Amino acid sequence: MAKEFNKSDLEQIIGLQLESLQILQKAMDRLQLRNERLVRDNLKLRDKIAEYE
């Protein structure tokens, strides 16, 4: 048997989903920043290694 939701229940569910999406967006932003730093660091290391070859 399916549970019935009232407007308040649905608003609460949507609010929690929005909060979760915002947290995921912040996590993705941090991961993207970390990835960009790693790419820059790898390029610097590649350049330094090339100097010794």
mmCIF file of N, CA and C in Angstrom:
data_model
loop_
_atom_site.group_PDB
_atom_site.id
_atom_site.type_symbol
_atom_site.label_atom_id
_atom_site.label_comp_id
_atom_site.label_asym_id
_atom_site.label_seq_id
_atom_site.Cartn_x
_atom_site.Cartn_y
_atom_site.Cartn_z
ATOM 1 N N MET A 1 0.839 -1.178 0.000
ATOM 2 C CA MET A 1 0.000 0.000 0.000
ATOM 3 C C MET A 1 0.887 1.246 0.000
ATOM 4 N N ALA A 2 0.624 2.163 -0.896
ATOM 5 C CA ALA A 2 1.428 3.372 -1.042
ATOM 6 C C ALA A 2 1.106 4.367 0.070
ATOM 7 N N LYS A 3 2.156 5.007 0.551
ATOM 8 C CA LYS A 3 1.974 6.027 1.580
ATOM 9 C C LYS A 3 1.544 7.327 0.916
ATOM 10 N N GLU A 4 0.626 8.007 1.536
ATOM 11 C CA GLU A 4 0.187 9.298 1.021
ATOM 12 C C GLU A 4 0.943 10.405 1.742
ATOM 13 N N PHE A 5 1.346 11.412 0.982
ATOM 14 C CA PHE A 5 2.080 12.536 1.539
ATOM 15 C C PHE A 5 1.225 13.794 1.456
ATOM 16 N N ASN A 6 1.287 14.584 2.518
ATOM 17 C CA ASN A 6 0.600 15.868 2.450
ATOM 18 C C ASN A 6 1.590 16.942 1.991
ATOM 19 N N LYS A 7 1.102 18.144 1.807
ATOM 20 C CA LYS A 7 1.930 19.217 1.282
ATOM 21 C C LYS A 7 3.145 19.473 2.174
ATOM 22 N N SER A 8 2.951 19.446 3.472
ATOM 23 C CA SER A 8 4.044 19.689 4.413
ATOM 24 C C SER A 8 5.128 18.617 4.286
ATOM 25 N N ASP A 9 4.702 17.363 4.151
ATOM 26 C CA ASP A 9 5.664 16.261 3.971
ATOM 27 C C ASP A 9 6.493 16.477 2.710
ATOM 28 N N LEU A 10 5.814 16.820 1.624
ATOM 29 C CA LEU A 10 6.501 17.009 0.350
ATOM 30 C C LEU A 10 7.452 18.206 0.407
ATOM 31 N N GLU A 11 7.047 19.277 1.069
ATOM 32 C CA GLU A 11 7.922 20.440 1.210
ATOM 33 C C GLU A 11 9.174 20.079 2.011
ATOM 34 N N GLN A 12 9.006 19.267 3.039
ATOM 35 C CA GLN A 12 10.142 18.840 3.854
ATOM 36 C C GLN A 12 11.086 17.957 3.025
ATOM 37 N N ILE A 13 10.528 17.039 2.262
ATOM 38 C CA ILE A 13 11.343 16.160 1.404
ATOM 39 C C ILE A 13 12.117 16.984 0.385
ATOM 40 N N ILE A 14 11.438 17.933 -0.242
ATOM 41 C CA ILE A 14 12.095 18.778 -1.247
ATOM 42 C C ILE A 14 13.186 19.618 -0.595
ATOM 43 N N GLY A 15 12.929 20.126 0.580
ATOM 44 C CA GLY A 15 13.938 20.902 1.298
ATOM 45 C C GLY A 15 15.174 20.074 1.600
ATOM 46 N N LEU A 16 14.976 18.836 2.030
ATOM 47 C CA LEU A 16 16.105 17.951 2.310
ATOM 48 C C LEU A 16 16.873 17.604 1.037
ATOM 49 N N GLN A 17 16.152 17.406 -0.051
ATOM 50 C CA GLN A 17 16.811 17.114 -1.327
ATOM 51 C C GLN A 17 17.632 18.312 -1.797
ATOM 52 N N LEU A 18 17.084 19.500 -1.644
ATOM 53 C CA LEU A 18 17.802 20.714 -2.033
ATOM 54 C C LEU A 18 19.065 20.876 -1.195
ATOM 55 N N GLU A 19 18.946 20.636 0.089
ATOM 56 C CA GLU A 19 20.105 20.717 0.979
ATOM 57 C C GLU A 19 21.175 19.703 0.563
ATOM 58 N N SER A 20 20.754 18.510 0.236
ATOM 59 C CA SER A 20 21.693 17.475 -0.214
ATOM 60 C C SER A 20 22.382 17.885 -1.510
ATOM 61 N N LEU A 21 21.624 18.438 -2.437
ATOM 62 C CA LEU A 21 22.206 18.890 -3.698
ATOM 63 C C LEU A 21 23.220 20.002 -3.473
ATOM 64 N N GLN A 22 22.932 20.902 -2.560
ATOM 65 C CA GLN A 22 23.861 21.993 -2.276
ATOM 66 C C GLN A 22 25.155 21.457 -1.665
ATOM 67 N N ILE A 23 25.035 20.473 -0.786
ATOM 68 C CA ILE A 23 26.221 19.853 -0.182
ATOM 69 C C ILE A 23 27.043 19.146 -1.252
ATOM 70 N N LEU A 24 26.373 18.434 -2.152
ATOM 71 C CA LEU A 24 27.078 17.760 -3.236
ATOM 72 C C LEU A 24 27.767 18.761 -4.151
ATOM 73 N N GLN A 25 27.123 19.894 -4.418
ATOM 74 C CA GLN A 25 27.722 20.922 -5.266
ATOM 75 C C GLN A 25 28.987 21.473 -4.628
ATOM 76 N N LYS A 26 28.943 21.724 -3.319
ATOM 77 C CA LYS A 26 30.129 22.211 -2.617
ATOM 78 C C LYS A 26 31.252 21.182 -2.686
ATOM 79 N N ALA A 27 30.911 19.914 -2.512
ATOM 80 C CA ALA A 27 31.917 18.851 -2.591
ATOM 81 C C ALA A 27 32.512 18.785 -3.990
ATOM 82 N N MET A 28 31.672 18.912 -5.009
ATOM 83 C CA MET A 28 32.159 18.882 -6.390
ATOM 84 C C MET A 28 33.069 20.091 -6.665
ATOM 85 N N ASP A 29 32.714 21.243 -6.143
ATOM 86 C CA ASP A 29 33.552 22.431 -6.318
ATOM 87 C C ASP A 29 34.927 22.220 -5.687
ATOM 88 N N ARG A 30 34.958 21.634 -4.484
ATOM 89 C CA ARG A 30 36.236 21.366 -3.818
ATOM 90 C C ARG A 30 37.057 20.351 -4.608
ATOM 91 N N LEU A 31 36.397 19.314 -5.116
ATOM 92 C CA LEU A 31 37.108 18.310 -5.905
ATOM 93 C C LEU A 31 37.649 18.908 -7.195
ATOM 94 N N GLN A 32 36.884 19.779 -7.824
ATOM 95 C CA GLN A 32 37.352 20.415 -9.050
ATOM 96 C C GLN A 32 38.573 21.288 -8.768
ATOM 97 N N LEU A 33 38.538 22.040 -7.679
ATOM 98 C CA LEU A 33 39.670 22.872 -7.297
ATOM 99 C C LEU A 33 40.896 22.012 -7.020
ATOM 100 N N ARG A 34 40.703 20.926 -6.290
ATOM 101 C CA ARG A 34 41.811 20.014 -5.989
ATOM 102 C C ARG A 34 42.378 19.422 -7.275
ATOM 103 N N ASN A 35 41.519 19.055 -8.197
ATOM 104 C CA ASN A 35 41.966 18.507 -9.469
ATOM 105 C C ASN A 35 42.777 19.534 -10.260
ATOM 106 N N GLU A 36 42.313 20.781 -10.279
ATOM 107 C CA GLU A 36 43.042 21.832 -10.984
ATOM 108 C C GLU A 36 44.426 22.027 -10.378
ATOM 109 N N ARG A 37 44.512 21.978 -9.055
ATOM 110 C CA ARG A 37 45.818 22.101 -8.390
ATOM 111 C C ARG A 37 46.720 20.943 -8.758
ATOM 112 N N LEU A 38 46.176 19.745 -8.769
ATOM 113 C CA LEU A 38 46.977 18.573 -9.143
ATOM 114 C C LEU A 38 47.483 18.677 -10.574
ATOM 115 N N VAL A 39 46.658 19.159 -11.467
ATOM 116 C CA VAL A 39 47.079 19.320 -12.863
ATOM 117 C C VAL A 39 48.229 20.317 -12.937
ATOM 118 N N ARG A 40 48.098 21.452 -12.251
ATOM 119 C CA ARG A 40 49.177 22.452 -12.248
ATOM 120 C C ARG A 40 50.465 21.877 -11.664
ATOM 121 N N ASP A 41 50.330 21.159 -10.540
ATOM 122 C CA ASP A 41 51.512 20.568 -9.916
ATOM 123 C C ASP A 41 52.158 19.531 -10.829
ATOM 124 N N ASN A 42 51.357 18.737 -11.502
ATOM 125 C CA ASN A 42 51.902 17.741 -12.425
ATOM 126 C C ASN A 42 52.639 18.401 -13.580
ATOM 127 N N LEU A 43 52.095 19.499 -14.084
ATOM 128 C CA LEU A 43 52.782 20.216 -15.163
ATOM 129 C C LEU A 43 54.120 20.771 -14.689
ATOM 130 N N LYS A 44 54.153 21.306 -13.474
ATOM 131 C CA LYS A 44 55.410 21.816 -12.918
ATOM 132 C C LYS A 44 56.424 20.683 -12.761
ATOM 133 N N LEU A 45 55.974 19.546 -12.240
ATOM 134 C CA LEU A 45 56.870 18.408 -12.078
ATOM 135 C C LEU A 45 57.381 17.914 -13.423
ATOM 136 N N ARG A 46 56.509 17.869 -14.402
ATOM 137 C CA ARG A 46 56.906 17.429 -15.738
ATOM 138 C C ARG A 46 57.992 18.350 -16.291
ATOM 139 N N ASP A 47 57.833 19.651 -16.077
ATOM 140 C CA ASP A 47 58.838 20.615 -16.537
ATOM 141 C C ASP A 47 60.168 20.418 -15.828
ATOM 142 N N LYS A 48 60.125 20.188 -14.515
ATOM 143 C CA LYS A 48 61.355 19.978 -13.764
ATOM 144 C C LYS A 48 62.058 18.694 -14.178
ATOM 145 N N ILE A 49 61.275 17.656 -14.432
ATOM 146 C CA ILE A 49 61.863 16.396 -14.886
ATOM 147 C C ILE A 49 62.501 16.572 -16.252
ATOM 148 N N ALA A 50 61.862 17.342 -17.113
ATOM 149 C CA ALA A 50 62.388 17.586 -18.449
ATOM 150 C C ALA A 50 63.732 18.319 -18.385
ATOM 151 N N GLU A 51 63.930 19.150 -17.367
ATOM 152 C CA GLU A 51 65.199 19.850 -17.225
ATOM 153 C C GLU A 51 66.357 18.883 -16.977
ATOM 154 N N TYR A 52 66.098 17.754 -16.332
ATOM 155 C CA TYR A 52 67.148 16.806 -15.970
ATOM 156 C C TYR A 52 67.370 15.738 -17.035
ATOM 157 N N GLU A 53 66.547 15.716 -18.030
ATOM 158 C CA GLU A 53 66.691 14.688 -19.067
ATOM 159 C C GLU A 53 67.665 15.115 -20.138
#
